[in-house]
Amino acid sequence: MIDRIASFGRSGLELVVSIGRAGRFLAGVLSGVPRPATGFPLLVKQLYSVGVLSLAIVVVSGLFIGMVLGLQGYTILSDFGSEAAIGQMIALTLVRELGPVVTALLFAGRAGSALTAEIGLMKATEQLSSLEMMGVDPLRRVIAPRLWAGFIAMPVLAIIFSMVGIWGGMLVGVDWLGVFEGSYWGNMQASVDFFDDVVNGVIKSIVFGFVCAWIAVYQGYDCVPTSAGISSATTKTVVYSSLAVLGLDFVLTAVMFGNF
Amino acid sequence: MSLRSYISLKDVVFSRTGRRIFDGVTMDIPRGKITAIMGPSGTGKTTLLRLIGGQLQPDSGDITVNGQSVPKLRRKELYALREKMGMLFQSGALFTDLSVFENVAFPMRVHTKLPEDMIHDIVLMKLEAVGLRGARQLMPSELSGGMTRRVALARSIALDPELIMYDEPFTGQDPIAMGVLVKLISDLNSSMGLTSVLVSHDVQESLSICHYACIIADGKVIGAGTPAELQVHPSEQVQQFLQGHPDGPVPFHYPSSVATEDFGLAGGVS
C-alpha cells in the first residue's frame, strides 16, 4: 500500500518536474529575438514543411468532413422540414468546432510527429550538441523557427479546412440533394457572426497551434536519444497533443460560447 | 593555472544520475600541444570534453579555458568562448540536410559577414586540407565513416579555432582512414598552432601523435606525462591499460555473487 502511494507521489512529482522543464524550455525558446536576416529564411523553410506540406491532408479531410456534414445534416433537418438551414449548420459546426479541432488533430499526427522525430534524431546524431559547440544556440536556430511555424500555420490551415468543408457541404447539400443554393448561402450569412464565430474559431486554432507545436518540439528536444526514445517521444507528441487539444477545446468553448 | 596551460581542471567533481563520474580530477592541458585523454570505456572521457565545452556543469571544482572559468561564464560569454573551440564528435554530427560544402560553410555563415566568394574559397581550402575538395557536392548520407569525420574536421577548423577537441576520432575506422586521421590531427596541430585535446582509447595511435597523455579511471587521473614517461609508469593500472592485459587491477569478471549460488550448487567455492 505504501509502495503504491509512493509510486503515485513519484509520478506526480515527475509530472510537475516535466511541466517545469517544458516551461523553462519555452522561455528559453521565446526569450531570444531572432535576427530577421537569418531568422526569416529559417521560418519560411519551416512554414513550408509544417504548413504547406500539411495542406493535402487538411484539404482532403475538410472536403470529406464537409460532405459528411451535408449528408447527415440533410437527413436530420429534413425530418423537421428545415433542410434549408443546412448551410448555417455546416458553417457553424466547422468554423466553431471541427475546423480548429480536427485541423489540430491532423496537425499533431502529420506535422507534430515529424517535428518530434526530426529534432529527436538531430539530438541522437549529436547535431544539436555540435551546434552548441559551434556557439550556435539550438533553441533559437532549430527549435524557435519550428515553434513559430506551427503557431502561424495552424490558424491558416484551420481556415482552409473550414472553407473547403463548407464547399464540400454545398456539393452534397445543393448540387446532389437539391437544397436551394440561395438558402444555403443566405442562412449561413445571416447566422454566422464574424467576431463571435469566425474570430473565436481562429483564436481556438491559434491556441491549438501553439500547444501542438510546443509539445512536438519539446518532446523532440527532451527525448532519450535512442531509437526507442525517439519512437516513444513521437507517440507522446500525438497522444499529449490530441488530449490537450480536446481538453482545451472544452475550456475555450465554455469561455467563448457558454453564455447560458 | 600556469602560463603554458590552455585548459586547467582543478578538483572537478561531477555526478550524473546518482553516479560519481569524476571525483576530484585535476589536470593541465598545455597550449599548442596535443594532449591525449585516455581511459577504459565508460570512464567519462566524453563527459570531460562536455565539461570543458560548458555543456555540462561540474558539481564542484573549477575549469578554466584560456583563463576564463567556464562554469561561471554567462550564456553569452560561453557562446562567445565556443566560437574559439572546435569539436569533432564521434559520429561526425554533420547536418544531414546540408551538403558537404554547406556543412563546412555553416559556422562562417552564422558567425561572420564574409562575402560569398570568400566563404567559397575558405571552404575549399579547408576541404583541401582534409583531402575532400572533390567531395564538396556530396550529401552526408553519401559519405563513408572516415570521410564523414574528415568533413566534420574541416567544419570544426572553419573559424580557425584556438582549441580543438576530438571525441574518439579513431573508433570504428579502417586502418587507412585511421592513418589519415592520425596524420591530419598531427598536421593541423603543427600548422595551425592549435591546442588539441584527443579523447580516445586507441593507445598506439594516440601515443604516436600526442605530446602529453592523461589516463583516467575510477573518476580520477591515474597517470599523466609524456608518452615515454607513461610507458615506464609504476602504476599497475596504467600498465594494464597501456598493454591491454585482460586481467589486473581492472578485473576480468564483473562483480557478482558467489558462482555456486548462481549455478544452484550448495557449498563449494566461487
XYZ file of C-alpha atoms in Angstrom:
530
model
C 0.000 0.000 0.000
C 2.788 2.389 0.998
C 4.606 1.486 -2.219
C 1.554 2.399 -4.268
C 1.215 5.746 -2.525
C 4.930 6.383 -3.000
C 4.661 5.452 -6.676
C 1.671 7.763 -7.106
C 3.556 10.576 -5.412
C 6.624 9.947 -7.556
C 4.518 10.108 -10.726
C 3.024 13.393 -9.550
C 6.455 14.848 -8.842
C 7.753 13.688 -12.220
C 4.774 15.352 -13.899
C 5.418 18.641 -12.104
C 9.139 18.477 -12.946
C 8.303 17.732 -16.573
C 5.891 20.673 -16.805
C 8.510 22.905 -15.182
C 11.158 21.764 -17.663
C 8.785 22.356 -20.571
C 8.080 25.866 -19.230
C 11.771 26.696 -18.906
C 12.341 25.285 -22.367
C 9.593 27.520 -23.774
C 11.033 30.572 -22.007
C 14.443 29.754 -23.491
C 12.997 29.476 -26.990
C 10.960 32.663 -26.805
C 13.496 34.800 -24.939
C 15.813 35.420 -27.881
C 14.860 37.931 -30.536
C 15.820 36.340 -33.864
C 17.763 38.392 -36.389
C 15.465 38.946 -39.384
C 18.243 38.206 -41.890
C 18.853 34.711 -40.540
C 15.546 34.007 -38.780
C 13.184 34.744 -41.655
C 14.571 32.205 -44.172
C 14.536 29.530 -41.450
C 10.925 30.382 -40.618
C 9.879 30.246 -44.272
C 11.517 26.843 -44.662
C 9.657 25.511 -41.643
C 6.380 27.097 -42.731
C 6.741 25.124 -45.928
C 7.418 21.786 -44.245
C 4.943 22.268 -41.395
C 2.220 24.194 -43.201
C 2.340 23.749 -46.964
C 3.085 20.027 -46.779
C 0.103 19.574 -44.424
C -2.236 21.176 -46.953
C -3.102 17.972 -48.789
C -4.331 16.084 -45.728
C -6.167 19.165 -44.420
C -7.929 19.869 -47.713
C -8.961 16.252 -48.309
C -10.156 15.823 -44.722
C -12.023 19.128 -44.824
C -13.742 18.152 -48.041
C -14.931 14.783 -46.737
C -15.997 16.136 -43.350
C -17.984 18.885 -45.076
C -19.618 16.311 -47.356
C -20.487 14.052 -44.420
C -21.933 17.022 -42.539
C -24.019 17.800 -45.624
C -25.406 14.283 -45.755
C -26.046 13.934 -42.026
C -27.401 17.460 -41.729
C -29.813 16.948 -44.608
C -31.051 13.633 -43.165
C -31.707 15.126 -39.732
C -33.018 18.529 -40.796
C -35.325 17.175 -43.492
C -37.275 15.333 -40.743
C -38.275 18.759 -39.475
C -38.688 20.260 -42.909
C -35.807 22.653 -42.281
C -33.201 21.348 -44.685
C -32.724 24.933 -45.871
C -30.801 25.525 -42.616
C -28.114 23.050 -43.678
C -25.757 25.857 -44.708
C -25.746 27.526 -41.303
C -25.406 24.163 -39.543
C -22.355 23.175 -41.586
C -20.735 26.593 -41.315
C -21.230 26.947 -37.556
C -20.057 23.388 -36.886
C -16.942 23.851 -38.963
C -15.997 27.381 -38.000
C -16.615 26.988 -34.278
C -15.518 23.411 -33.632
C -14.493 20.984 -36.324
C -12.217 23.353 -38.235
C -9.875 24.169 -35.335
C -10.145 20.796 -33.571
C -9.805 18.396 -36.491
C -7.066 20.512 -38.072
C -5.164 20.423 -34.770
C -5.545 16.630 -34.531
C -4.380 16.224 -38.127
C -1.523 18.649 -37.485
C -0.407 16.673 -34.432
C -0.402 13.442 -36.423
C 1.232 14.771 -39.570
C 3.480 17.709 -38.662
C 3.853 17.317 -34.884
C 5.161 13.770 -35.072
C 7.536 14.753 -37.894
C 8.883 17.674 -35.841
C 9.497 15.433 -32.832
C 11.208 12.739 -34.876
C 13.380 15.265 -36.712
C 14.551 17.046 -33.561
C 14.974 13.758 -31.697
C 17.141 12.399 -34.487
C 19.192 15.602 -34.521
C 19.769 15.046 -30.814
C 20.664 11.380 -31.259
C 23.171 12.175 -34.000
C 24.743 14.947 -31.877
C 23.724 17.680 -34.331
C 22.232 19.756 -31.506
C 25.392 19.323 -29.427
C 27.550 20.285 -32.366
C 25.506 23.467 -32.835
C 26.081 24.331 -29.178
C 29.793 23.714 -29.530
C 29.869 25.964 -32.593
C 28.482 28.765 -30.472
C 25.012 28.500 -32.018
C 22.055 28.166 -29.661
C 19.927 25.259 -30.927
C 16.883 26.638 -29.136
C 16.969 29.685 -31.372
C 18.340 28.104 -34.512
C 16.404 24.821 -34.619
C 13.525 24.997 -32.164
C 12.241 28.586 -32.439
C 11.538 28.546 -36.217
C 9.631 25.277 -35.871
C 7.587 26.548 -32.931
C 6.666 29.776 -34.702
C 5.892 27.910 -37.918
C 3.377 25.701 -36.092
C 1.907 28.726 -34.378
C 1.428 30.589 -37.664
C 0.431 27.653 -39.870
C -2.334 26.236 -37.692
C -4.879 29.099 -37.962
C -4.310 29.306 -41.721
C -4.796 25.563 -42.084
C -7.941 25.682 -39.929
C -9.423 28.465 -42.069
C -8.668 26.477 -45.232
C -10.195 23.374 -43.636
C -13.432 25.241 -42.831
C -13.643 26.819 -46.281
C -13.157 23.518 -48.064
C -15.630 21.851 -45.673
C -18.297 24.454 -46.433
C -17.699 23.921 -50.134
C -17.914 20.129 -49.656
C -21.184 20.564 -47.760
C -22.522 22.608 -50.653
C -21.540 19.915 -53.168
C -23.668 17.405 -51.278
C -26.465 19.624 -49.970
C -27.027 21.833 -53.005
C -25.645 20.008 -56.030
C -26.641 16.495 -55.025
C -29.587 16.704 -52.619
C -31.180 19.769 -54.164
C -31.248 22.313 -51.345
C -31.817 25.794 -52.772
C -28.443 27.485 -53.184
C -29.766 30.853 -52.042
C -30.942 29.300 -48.765
C -27.595 27.559 -48.265
C -25.560 30.748 -48.520
C -28.221 33.136 -47.225
C -28.860 31.285 -43.951
C -25.126 30.939 -43.465
C -24.573 34.650 -43.969
C -27.398 35.548 -41.615
C -26.344 33.281 -38.763
C -22.544 33.216 -38.789
C -21.156 36.197 -36.909
C -17.679 37.318 -37.821
C -16.482 38.068 -34.284
C -18.482 35.515 -32.267
C -17.899 32.603 -34.599
C -15.061 33.186 -37.068
C -12.706 35.107 -34.778
C -13.349 32.765 -31.857
C -12.619 29.804 -34.113
C -9.375 31.408 -35.227
C -8.421 32.128 -31.606
C -9.006 28.465 -30.824
C -6.763 27.379 -33.663
C -4.036 29.807 -32.567
C -4.102 28.271 -29.077
C -4.092 24.743 -30.502
C -1.250 25.625 -32.870
C 0.850 26.949 -30.047
C 0.183 23.953 -27.781
C 0.711 21.332 -30.506
C 3.954 22.916 -31.731
C 5.229 23.354 -28.159
C 4.533 19.724 -27.277
C 6.110 18.497 -30.523
C 9.369 20.449 -30.244
C 9.702 19.831 -26.506
C 9.219 16.079 -26.871
C 11.866 16.005 -29.589
C 14.329 18.111 -27.623
C 13.790 16.220 -24.365
C 13.696 12.690 -25.781
C 16.078 9.908 -24.842
C 18.456 9.917 -27.843
C 17.915 6.303 -28.899
C 15.593 4.649 -31.434
C 13.214 3.600 -28.647
C 13.387 7.078 -27.102
C 12.510 8.821 -30.371
C 9.694 6.375 -31.023
C 8.288 6.967 -27.543
C 8.610 10.754 -27.895
C 6.766 10.685 -31.236
C 3.925 8.697 -29.712
C 3.768 11.075 -26.747
C 3.544 14.035 -29.114
C 0.456 12.666 -30.826
C -1.212 11.493 -27.601
C -0.475 14.597 -25.499
C -1.330 16.978 -28.333
C -4.655 15.244 -29.013
C -5.623 15.229 -25.342
C -4.510 18.820 -24.857
C -6.492 19.967 -27.908
C -9.677 18.209 -26.809
C -9.354 19.397 -23.221
C -8.561 22.969 -24.197
C -11.394 22.928 -26.711
C -13.861 22.278 -23.922
C -12.409 25.089 -21.806
C -12.316 27.569 -24.703
C -15.825 26.622 -25.827
C -17.123 27.159 -22.287
C -15.458 30.578 -22.157
C -16.432 31.692 -25.681
C -19.895 30.253 -26.130
C -21.025 29.472 -22.577
C -23.366 32.438 -22.053
C -26.137 30.375 -20.512
C 46.942 27.861 -13.983
C 50.393 28.101 -15.462
C 51.049 30.331 -18.470
C 51.644 27.289 -20.636
C 48.267 25.759 -19.775
C 45.378 26.465 -22.099
C 42.907 24.383 -20.122
C 43.074 23.744 -16.421
C 40.855 21.490 -14.324
C 41.009 21.793 -10.560
C 39.372 19.286 -8.196
C 36.492 18.710 -10.591
C 33.692 16.616 -9.143
C 30.833 15.572 -11.387
C 27.963 13.164 -10.819
C 25.134 12.064 -13.060
C 22.033 10.073 -12.151
C 23.494 9.380 -8.737
C 26.784 8.046 -10.101
C 30.045 9.825 -9.350
C 31.831 10.210 -12.717
C 34.721 12.438 -11.584
C 35.917 12.554 -8.036
C 38.404 15.396 -7.823
C 40.041 15.462 -11.263
C 42.932 17.904 -11.606
C 44.864 18.337 -14.836
C 46.534 20.943 -17.022
C 46.335 20.849 -20.800
C 49.253 22.717 -22.348
C 48.832 25.382 -25.008
C 49.707 24.486 -28.577
C 50.234 20.771 -27.877
C 48.297 17.570 -28.446
C 47.076 16.088 -25.174
C 45.526 12.652 -25.200
C 42.977 11.765 -22.558
C 42.695 8.031 -22.389
C 40.929 5.534 -20.246
C 38.674 2.497 -20.369
C 35.185 2.810 -21.883
C 32.661 4.409 -19.568
C 35.138 6.422 -17.523
C 33.692 9.733 -18.656
C 36.174 10.877 -21.284
C 33.466 12.392 -23.476
C 31.856 13.874 -20.363
C 35.170 15.610 -19.676
C 35.034 17.274 -23.105
C 31.460 18.393 -22.438
C 32.570 19.897 -19.132
C 35.380 21.780 -20.883
C 32.912 22.998 -23.524
C 30.445 24.125 -20.860
C 27.693 21.765 -21.993
C 27.728 20.261 -18.508
C 28.318 21.936 -15.161
C 30.595 20.354 -12.523
C 29.205 19.766 -9.022
C 32.305 21.447 -7.636
C 35.788 22.466 -8.716
C 36.816 24.801 -11.497
C 37.535 24.514 -15.219
C 39.382 27.339 -16.925
C 39.835 27.687 -20.666
C 42.307 30.354 -21.740
C 41.968 31.964 -18.319
C 38.153 32.034 -18.289
C 36.294 29.994 -15.705
C 33.811 28.028 -17.837
C 31.225 27.190 -15.108
C 30.999 30.859 -14.125
C 30.529 32.220 -17.641
C 27.217 33.779 -18.589
C 25.379 32.238 -21.519
C 26.515 34.908 -23.991
C 30.134 34.720 -22.849
C 30.062 30.937 -23.068
C 28.800 31.026 -26.655
C 31.497 33.586 -27.499
C 34.148 31.292 -25.992
C 32.829 28.361 -28.005
C 33.495 30.252 -31.210
C 37.181 29.729 -30.396
C 36.652 25.998 -29.904
C 36.188 23.263 -32.443
C 34.907 19.842 -31.587
C 34.987 16.685 -33.628
C 32.160 14.442 -32.470
C 32.383 10.679 -32.548
C 29.567 10.467 -35.098
C 30.768 13.491 -37.053
C 27.432 15.203 -36.311
C 27.162 16.662 -39.808
C 23.883 18.397 -40.635
C 22.127 15.801 -42.730
C 20.093 18.310 -44.742
C 23.178 20.223 -45.901
C 25.821 19.235 -48.448
C 29.493 18.814 -47.525
C 30.188 22.347 -48.771
C 27.329 23.867 -46.790
C 28.293 21.947 -43.647
C 31.783 23.458 -43.720
C 30.435 26.894 -44.638
C 27.864 26.815 -41.828
C 29.995 28.279 -38.977
C 31.192 31.085 -41.266
C 27.673 31.935 -42.404
C 26.486 32.096 -38.798
C 29.385 33.904 -37.164
C 30.906 36.083 -39.872
C 29.777 38.513 -42.516
C 32.272 37.336 -45.101
C 31.250 37.733 -48.747
C 30.082 34.622 -50.518
C 33.128 34.313 -52.789
C 35.452 34.415 -49.788
C 33.410 31.775 -47.948
C 33.609 29.666 -51.102
C 37.404 29.904 -51.187
C 37.865 29.242 -47.462
C 35.587 26.193 -47.586
C 37.567 24.773 -50.494
C 40.821 25.403 -48.611
C 39.519 23.618 -45.517
C 38.247 20.719 -47.605
C 41.588 20.601 -49.432
C 43.327 20.318 -46.060
C 41.359 17.143 -45.289
C 41.620 15.844 -48.854
C 37.949 16.171 -49.734
C 37.760 19.187 -52.030
C 36.343 16.924 -54.714
C 33.546 15.730 -52.437
C 32.031 19.152 -51.763
C 28.753 18.451 -53.570
C 28.059 15.176 -51.775
C 25.449 14.828 -49.051
C 26.415 13.346 -45.654
C 24.475 10.163 -46.444
C 26.834 9.551 -49.385
C 29.999 9.645 -47.267
C 31.882 6.796 -45.622
C 32.579 6.922 -41.886
C 36.134 8.165 -42.401
C 35.035 10.827 -44.893
C 32.313 11.985 -42.508
C 34.897 12.622 -39.802
C 37.189 14.416 -42.205
C 34.359 16.727 -43.279
C 33.477 17.277 -39.622
C 37.136 18.089 -39.014
C 37.100 20.623 -41.856
C 33.968 22.182 -40.350
C 35.493 22.336 -36.866
C 38.512 24.282 -38.167
C 36.414 26.564 -40.366
C 36.706 29.504 -37.967
C 40.396 28.843 -37.206
C 39.796 27.924 -33.545
C 42.417 28.050 -30.800
C 41.295 24.748 -29.338
C 40.056 21.599 -30.977
C 38.630 18.623 -29.121
C 38.468 15.202 -30.719
C 35.957 12.755 -29.291
C 37.045 9.198 -30.105
C 38.196 10.070 -33.643
C 39.594 6.606 -34.406
C 36.664 4.475 -33.275
C 35.300 2.207 -35.993
C 37.783 3.345 -38.656
C 39.617 1.074 -41.056
C 43.444 1.223 -40.915
C 43.708 3.622 -43.865
C 41.092 6.033 -42.507
C 42.726 5.807 -39.098
C 46.127 6.620 -40.587
C 44.636 9.600 -42.430
C 43.040 10.932 -39.236
C 46.255 10.478 -37.237
C 48.158 12.429 -39.872
C 45.509 15.161 -40.081
C 45.360 15.684 -36.315
C 49.136 15.930 -36.135
C 49.467 18.183 -39.193
C 46.670 20.545 -38.163
C 48.163 20.922 -34.724
C 51.562 21.887 -36.027
C 50.410 24.023 -38.962
C 47.697 25.986 -37.141
C 49.305 26.095 -33.688
C 46.176 24.585 -32.170
C 45.746 23.253 -28.682
C 44.375 19.775 -29.261
C 42.590 17.512 -26.805
C 42.258 13.974 -28.046
C 39.918 11.642 -26.211
C 40.495 8.052 -27.182
C 41.114 4.543 -26.010
C 43.220 3.679 -29.026
C 46.530 3.639 -27.177
C 49.033 3.204 -30.009
C 47.517 5.798 -32.330
C 47.071 8.345 -29.545
C 50.536 7.924 -28.077
C 52.089 8.139 -31.537
C 50.981 11.758 -32.028
C 50.362 13.246 -28.587
C 52.849 15.348 -26.634
C 51.185 14.586 -23.309
C 48.727 11.986 -22.150
C 46.454 11.570 -19.186
C 44.847 8.300 -18.162
C 41.568 8.441 -16.285
C 39.969 5.593 -14.381
C 37.568 5.346 -11.449
C 36.858 9.083 -11.578
C 40.484 10.112 -11.088
C 43.635 10.743 -13.080
C 45.731 7.625 -12.514
C 48.651 8.610 -14.706
C 49.898 11.617 -16.658
C 53.016 12.589 -18.560
C 54.709 12.283 -21.909
C 54.206 9.017 -23.827
C 57.733 7.920 -22.820
C 57.018 8.631 -19.149
C 53.777 6.698 -19.259
C 55.438 3.643 -20.784
C 57.503 3.290 -17.593
C 54.798 4.468 -15.197
C 54.876 2.442 -11.946
C 51.077 2.114 -11.624
C 49.822 -1.406 -12.402
C 46.504 0.053 -13.531
C 48.253 2.326 -16.058
C 50.311 -0.563 -17.369
C 47.261 -2.822 -17.639
C 45.507 -0.184 -19.746
C 48.516 0.564 -21.959
C 49.390 -3.095 -22.521
C 45.774 -4.250 -22.789
C 46.033 -7.050 -20.223
C 42.652 -8.758 -19.779
C 43.009 -9.109 -16.006
C 44.664 -6.986 -13.355
C 43.593 -4.082 -11.173
C 40.608 -3.796 -13.516
C 39.209 -7.332 -13.073
C 38.075 -9.538 -15.942
C 34.938 -10.526 -14.030
C 32.146 -8.071 -13.399
C 31.360 -8.081 -9.641
C 28.925 -10.900 -8.961
C 27.632 -13.186 -6.255
C 29.352 -16.470 -5.445
C 29.285 -18.659 -8.598
C 27.993 -21.738 -6.783
C 24.876 -19.821 -5.760
C 24.154 -18.831 -9.367
C 24.653 -22.411 -10.562
C 22.456 -23.749 -7.747
C 25.244 -25.776 -6.095
C 25.400 -25.924 -2.299
C 28.819 -25.268 -0.714
C 31.935 -25.046 -2.849
C 33.891 -22.040 -3.893
C 33.221 -19.262 -6.381
